[in-house]
XYZ file of C-alpha atoms in Angstrom:
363
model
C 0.000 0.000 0.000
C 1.242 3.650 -0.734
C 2.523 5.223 2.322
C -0.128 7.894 3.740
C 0.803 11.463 5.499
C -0.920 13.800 7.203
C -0.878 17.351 6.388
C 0.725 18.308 9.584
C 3.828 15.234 8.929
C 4.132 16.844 5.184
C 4.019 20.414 6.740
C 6.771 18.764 9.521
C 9.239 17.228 6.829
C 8.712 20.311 4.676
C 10.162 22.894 7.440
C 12.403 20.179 8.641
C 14.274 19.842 5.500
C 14.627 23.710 4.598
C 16.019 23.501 8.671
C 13.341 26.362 9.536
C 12.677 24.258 13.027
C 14.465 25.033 16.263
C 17.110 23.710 15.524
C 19.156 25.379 13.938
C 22.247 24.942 11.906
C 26.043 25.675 13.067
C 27.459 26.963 10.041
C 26.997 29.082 6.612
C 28.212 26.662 4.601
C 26.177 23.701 6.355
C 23.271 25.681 5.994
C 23.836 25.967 2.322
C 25.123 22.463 1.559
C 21.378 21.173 3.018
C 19.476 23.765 1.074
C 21.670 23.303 -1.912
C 21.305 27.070 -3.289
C 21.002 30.706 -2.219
C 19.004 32.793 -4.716
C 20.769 35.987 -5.707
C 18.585 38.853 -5.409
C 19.810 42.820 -5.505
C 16.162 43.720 -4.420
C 17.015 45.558 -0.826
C 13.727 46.794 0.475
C 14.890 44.558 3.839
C 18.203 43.134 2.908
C 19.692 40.808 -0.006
C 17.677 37.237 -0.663
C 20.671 35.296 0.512
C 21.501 37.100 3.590
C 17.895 36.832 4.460
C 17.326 33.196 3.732
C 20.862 32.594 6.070
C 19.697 34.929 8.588
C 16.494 33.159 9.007
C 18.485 29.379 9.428
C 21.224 31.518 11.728
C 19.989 33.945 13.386
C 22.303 37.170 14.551
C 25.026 34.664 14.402
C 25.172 35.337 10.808
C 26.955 38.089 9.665
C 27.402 39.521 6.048
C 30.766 38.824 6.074
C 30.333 35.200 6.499
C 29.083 35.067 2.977
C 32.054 36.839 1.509
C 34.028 34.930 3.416
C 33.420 31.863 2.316
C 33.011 33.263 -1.223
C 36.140 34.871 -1.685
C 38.586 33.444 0.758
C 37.928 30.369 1.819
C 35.857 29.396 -1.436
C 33.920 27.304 0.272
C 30.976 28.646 -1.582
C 30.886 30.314 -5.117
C 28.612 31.894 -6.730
C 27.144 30.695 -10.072
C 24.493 32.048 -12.526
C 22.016 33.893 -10.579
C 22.788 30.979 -7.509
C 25.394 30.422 -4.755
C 26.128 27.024 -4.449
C 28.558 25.051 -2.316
C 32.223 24.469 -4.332
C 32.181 20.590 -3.584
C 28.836 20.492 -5.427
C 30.067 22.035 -8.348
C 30.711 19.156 -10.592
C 26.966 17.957 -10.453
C 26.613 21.867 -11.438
C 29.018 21.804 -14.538
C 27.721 18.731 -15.779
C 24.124 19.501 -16.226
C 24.345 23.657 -16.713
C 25.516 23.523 -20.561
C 22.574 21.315 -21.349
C 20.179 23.806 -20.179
C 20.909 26.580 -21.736
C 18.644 27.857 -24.972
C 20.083 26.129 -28.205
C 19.010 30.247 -29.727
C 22.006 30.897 -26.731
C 24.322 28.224 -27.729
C 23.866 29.444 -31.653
C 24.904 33.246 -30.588
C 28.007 31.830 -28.485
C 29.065 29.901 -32.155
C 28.505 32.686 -34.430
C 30.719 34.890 -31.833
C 33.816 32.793 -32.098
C 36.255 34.939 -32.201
C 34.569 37.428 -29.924
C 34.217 34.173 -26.880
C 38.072 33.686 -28.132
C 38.970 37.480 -27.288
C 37.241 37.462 -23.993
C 38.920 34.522 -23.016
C 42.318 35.556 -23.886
C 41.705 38.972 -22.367
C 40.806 37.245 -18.953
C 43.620 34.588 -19.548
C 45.935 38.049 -19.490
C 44.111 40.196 -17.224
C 41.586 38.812 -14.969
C 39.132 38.937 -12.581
C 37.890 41.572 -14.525
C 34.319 43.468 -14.352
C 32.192 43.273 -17.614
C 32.469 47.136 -18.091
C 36.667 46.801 -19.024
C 36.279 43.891 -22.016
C 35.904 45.452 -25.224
C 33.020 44.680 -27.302
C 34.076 42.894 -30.272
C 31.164 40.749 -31.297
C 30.540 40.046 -34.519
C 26.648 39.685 -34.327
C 25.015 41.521 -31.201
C 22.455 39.772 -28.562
C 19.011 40.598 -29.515
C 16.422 40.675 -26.751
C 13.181 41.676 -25.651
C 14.494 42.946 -22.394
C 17.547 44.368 -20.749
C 19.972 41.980 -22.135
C 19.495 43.715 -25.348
C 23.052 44.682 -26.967
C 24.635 43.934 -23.701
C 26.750 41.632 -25.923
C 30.368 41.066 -22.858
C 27.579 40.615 -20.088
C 25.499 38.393 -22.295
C 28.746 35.999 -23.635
C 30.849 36.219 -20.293
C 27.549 34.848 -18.502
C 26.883 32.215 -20.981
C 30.973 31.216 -20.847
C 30.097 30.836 -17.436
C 26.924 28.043 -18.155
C 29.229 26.423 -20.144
C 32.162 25.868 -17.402
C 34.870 27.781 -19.498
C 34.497 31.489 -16.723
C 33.894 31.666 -13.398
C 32.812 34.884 -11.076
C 35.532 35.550 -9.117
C 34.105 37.708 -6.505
C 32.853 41.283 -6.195
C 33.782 44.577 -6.698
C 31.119 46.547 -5.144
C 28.015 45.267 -6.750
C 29.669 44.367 -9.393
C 30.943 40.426 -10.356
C 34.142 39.901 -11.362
C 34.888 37.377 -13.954
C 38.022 34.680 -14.441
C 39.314 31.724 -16.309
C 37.307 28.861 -14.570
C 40.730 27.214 -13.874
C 41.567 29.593 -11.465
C 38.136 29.503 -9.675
C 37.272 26.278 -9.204
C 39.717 23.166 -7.685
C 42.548 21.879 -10.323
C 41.320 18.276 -9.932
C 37.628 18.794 -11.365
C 36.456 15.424 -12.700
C 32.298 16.321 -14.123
C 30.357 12.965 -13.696
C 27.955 12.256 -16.593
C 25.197 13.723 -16.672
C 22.914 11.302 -16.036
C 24.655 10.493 -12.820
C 24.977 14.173 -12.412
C 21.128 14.803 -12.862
C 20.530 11.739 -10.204
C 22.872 13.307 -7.876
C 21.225 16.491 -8.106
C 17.623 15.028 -7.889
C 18.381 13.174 -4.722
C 19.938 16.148 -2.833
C 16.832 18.825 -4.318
C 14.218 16.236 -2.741
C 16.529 15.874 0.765
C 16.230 19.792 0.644
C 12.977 19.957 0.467
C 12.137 16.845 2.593
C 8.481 16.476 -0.071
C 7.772 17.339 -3.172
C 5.698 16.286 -6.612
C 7.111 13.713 -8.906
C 8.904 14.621 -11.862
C 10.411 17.791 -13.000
C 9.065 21.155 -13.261
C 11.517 24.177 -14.716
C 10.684 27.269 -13.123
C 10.761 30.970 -14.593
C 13.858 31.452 -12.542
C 16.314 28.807 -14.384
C 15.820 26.174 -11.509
C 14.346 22.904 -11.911
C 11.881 22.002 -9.133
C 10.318 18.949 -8.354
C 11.532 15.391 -7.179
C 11.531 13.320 -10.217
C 11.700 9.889 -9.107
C 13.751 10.155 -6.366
C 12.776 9.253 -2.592
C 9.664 7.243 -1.265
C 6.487 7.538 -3.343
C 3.270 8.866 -0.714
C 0.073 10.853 -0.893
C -0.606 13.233 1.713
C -4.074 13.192 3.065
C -6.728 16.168 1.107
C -4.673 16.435 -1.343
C -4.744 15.090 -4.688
C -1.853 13.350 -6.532
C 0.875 11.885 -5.201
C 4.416 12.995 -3.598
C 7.350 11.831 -2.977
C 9.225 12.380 0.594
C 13.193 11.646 1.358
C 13.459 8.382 3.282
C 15.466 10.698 5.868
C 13.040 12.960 6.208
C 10.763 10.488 6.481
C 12.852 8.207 9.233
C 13.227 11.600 11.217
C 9.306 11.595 11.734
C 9.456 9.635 15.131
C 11.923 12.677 16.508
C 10.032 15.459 17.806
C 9.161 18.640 16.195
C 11.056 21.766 17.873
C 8.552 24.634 16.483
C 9.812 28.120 15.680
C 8.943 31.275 14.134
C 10.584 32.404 11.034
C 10.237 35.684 8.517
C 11.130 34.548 5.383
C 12.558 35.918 1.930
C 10.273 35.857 -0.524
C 12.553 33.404 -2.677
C 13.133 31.345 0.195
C 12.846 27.851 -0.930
C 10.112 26.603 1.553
C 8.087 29.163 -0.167
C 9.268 29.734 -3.838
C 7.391 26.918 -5.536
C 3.926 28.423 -4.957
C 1.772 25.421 -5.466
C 3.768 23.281 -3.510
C 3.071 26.088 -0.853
C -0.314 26.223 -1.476
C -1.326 22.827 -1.440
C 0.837 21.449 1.735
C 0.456 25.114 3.755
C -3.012 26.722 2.311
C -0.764 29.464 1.824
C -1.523 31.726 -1.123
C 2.080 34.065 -1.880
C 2.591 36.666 -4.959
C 5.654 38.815 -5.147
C 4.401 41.964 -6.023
C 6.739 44.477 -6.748
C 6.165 44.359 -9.950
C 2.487 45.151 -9.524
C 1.254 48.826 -9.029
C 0.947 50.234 -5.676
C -2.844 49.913 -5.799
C -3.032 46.716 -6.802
C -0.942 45.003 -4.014
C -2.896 42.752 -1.535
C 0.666 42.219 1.161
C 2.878 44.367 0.142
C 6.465 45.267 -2.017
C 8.479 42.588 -0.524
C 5.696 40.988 1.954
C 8.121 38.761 3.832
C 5.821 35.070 4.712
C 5.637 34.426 8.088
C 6.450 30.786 9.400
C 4.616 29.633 12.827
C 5.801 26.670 13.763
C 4.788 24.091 10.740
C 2.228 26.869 9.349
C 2.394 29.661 7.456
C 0.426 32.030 8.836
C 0.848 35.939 6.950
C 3.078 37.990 5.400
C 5.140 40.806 6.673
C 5.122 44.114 4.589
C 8.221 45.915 5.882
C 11.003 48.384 4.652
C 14.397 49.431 5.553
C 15.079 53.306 5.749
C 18.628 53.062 6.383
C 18.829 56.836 6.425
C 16.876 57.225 9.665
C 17.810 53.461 11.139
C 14.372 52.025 10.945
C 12.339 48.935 9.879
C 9.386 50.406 8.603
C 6.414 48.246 9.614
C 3.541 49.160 7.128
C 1.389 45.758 8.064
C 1.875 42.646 9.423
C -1.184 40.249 7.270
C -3.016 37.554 9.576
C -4.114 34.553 7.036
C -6.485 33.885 9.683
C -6.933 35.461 13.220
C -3.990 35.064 15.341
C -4.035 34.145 18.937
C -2.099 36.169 21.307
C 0.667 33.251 21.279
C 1.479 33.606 17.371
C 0.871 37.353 17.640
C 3.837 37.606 20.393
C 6.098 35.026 18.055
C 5.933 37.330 15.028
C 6.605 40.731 17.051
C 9.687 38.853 18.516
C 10.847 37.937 14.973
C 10.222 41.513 13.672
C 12.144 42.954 17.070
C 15.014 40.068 16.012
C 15.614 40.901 12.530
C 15.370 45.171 13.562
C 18.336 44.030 15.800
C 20.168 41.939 12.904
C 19.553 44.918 10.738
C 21.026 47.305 12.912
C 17.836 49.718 12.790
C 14.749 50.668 15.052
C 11.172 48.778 14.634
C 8.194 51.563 13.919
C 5.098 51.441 12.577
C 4.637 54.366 10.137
């Protein structure tokens, strides 16, 4: 017979696995080796994607500096695409990121030839270097539909680095820097196949997610989501369809749950595949700063509220580092609160005014 959860074990495994519950983690690097990935964002309204997704497994012990630490000096962690990832996982990354990439892409990289070779040779001589100092020497430009357009270095150094020939070096400012990948990565790279690669990677996205549909789903943000046939097949009681749930994650069930509350970014992974959200939480989530003021229901950067193994509302908060406050606009109730969650989530808000440096008030 099919194994059957509740919602509250799915909710459980689900919180367990992005390591949202009381217990938390002991390092940076830990904490991204179990989630797998750390979602660059520059959106600042509260603080960088990353930092927040860290902060909210660490607490105030996390610091910044921990991330360019590990980044820059003790490479522990680079940075990748749009993604940080941890260095020992970036074979399995290697292997399968030149398959993914747009064969229109790949067909713009070939007709540039000489262009990828001048980039290459001017990094070989000069790098880490910023976009801005390579010449532009393409020999047919990058047409798009959106800021990419013409941005012809940006556009082929980024692709070089799909394709495991550059690597970002680090920062300058906001700013990447870019270098030869042989000076990036370790000298004794060996990429596995990619099947084996895609296995690898399937097994450790379902472990990071502790449950999650069957097969594979590509979201709008280059990342694959779903477990594909990995783990222990299950269905989850009021929900239709089935799942599948790491055997871990599953053998962890008997332990008890240590509940906490969490503010969360709004790419955080527990949240970032909506309908997983939606059918295991009941929680509905839309970014919406792209959406007019008017037509906003939580907020710019409505941060969603964990609660133990529920998600219960969304945050809508800002920075103003100019006068050293977090500017509360409205803290959304999915349902009505009892003075226990309500105390939780004014903690949390008081916590992350202290990580932040700033004052909590309520415009």
């Amino acid at each position: 017979m099919t194994l059957t959860l509740s919602p509250e074990q799915a909710r459980r495994i689900a919180v367990r696995a992005q390591l949202l519950d009381a217990r938390r983690p002991a390092s940076l690097v830990q904490t991204v080796d179990q989630l797998t990935l750390l979602q660059i964002d520059p959106t600042k309204a509260i603080a960088p994607s990353a930092d927040l997704v860290a902060w909210s497994r660490l607490g105030d012990a996390y610091d910044h500096s921990d991330l360019t630490f590990a980044l820059e000096q003790e490479r522990s962690l680079v940075e990748f695409s749009s993604f940080i990832v941890p260095m020992d996982e970036i074979e399995t990354v290697l292997a399968l990121s030149p398959g993914r990439i747009h064969p229109t892409a790949v067909e713009w990289v070939e007709a540039n030839s000489r262009f990828r070779t001048q980039i290459l040779d001017r990094l070989r001589a000069d790098g880490p270097l910023v976009a801005g100092e390579i010449e532009d020497t393409s020999e047919v430009s990058w047409a798009s539909t959106g800021w990419t357009n013409d941005k012809n270095v940006l556009r082929m150094i980024e692709l070089l680095n799909r394709m495991g020939e550059v690597a970002i070096a680090g920062r300058r400012g906001k700013l990447r820097t870019w270098d030869l990948a042989e000076r990036v990565y370790p000298s004794d790279l060996q990429l596995p196949p990619p099947e084996k690669a895609l296995e690898v990677e399937t097994v450790r996205r379902l472990a990071s997610l502790g449950i999650a549909r069957p097969g594979r789903k590509d979201s709008s943000g280059g990342e694959v989501l779903g477990a594909g046939d990995a783990g222990v097949p299950c269905t989850v009681t009021g929900v239709d369809g089935e799942w599948r749930v790491d055997p871990e994650a599953l053998a962890a069930l008997e332990d008890e749950f240590a509940p906490r509350t969490a503010l969360l970014s709004p790419f955080d992974r527990l949240v970032y595949d909506r309908d997983r959200a939606l059918e295991l939480f009941g929680f509905e989530y839309v970014l919406e700063m792209y959406k007019p003021a008017a037509k906003r229901r939580w907020g710019y950067f409505a941060l969603p509220i964990l609660h133990g193994d529920r998600l219960v509302g969304k945050l809508d908060a800002k920075v103003d580092r100019k006068s050293g406050q977090l500017l509360v606009f409205a803290v959304h109730e999915d349902f009505p609160w009892n003075p226990q969650i309500r105390d939780a989530v004014d903690a949390e808000i008081e916590a992350l005014a202290a990580w932040l440096g700033v004052d909590v008030t309520h415009p």
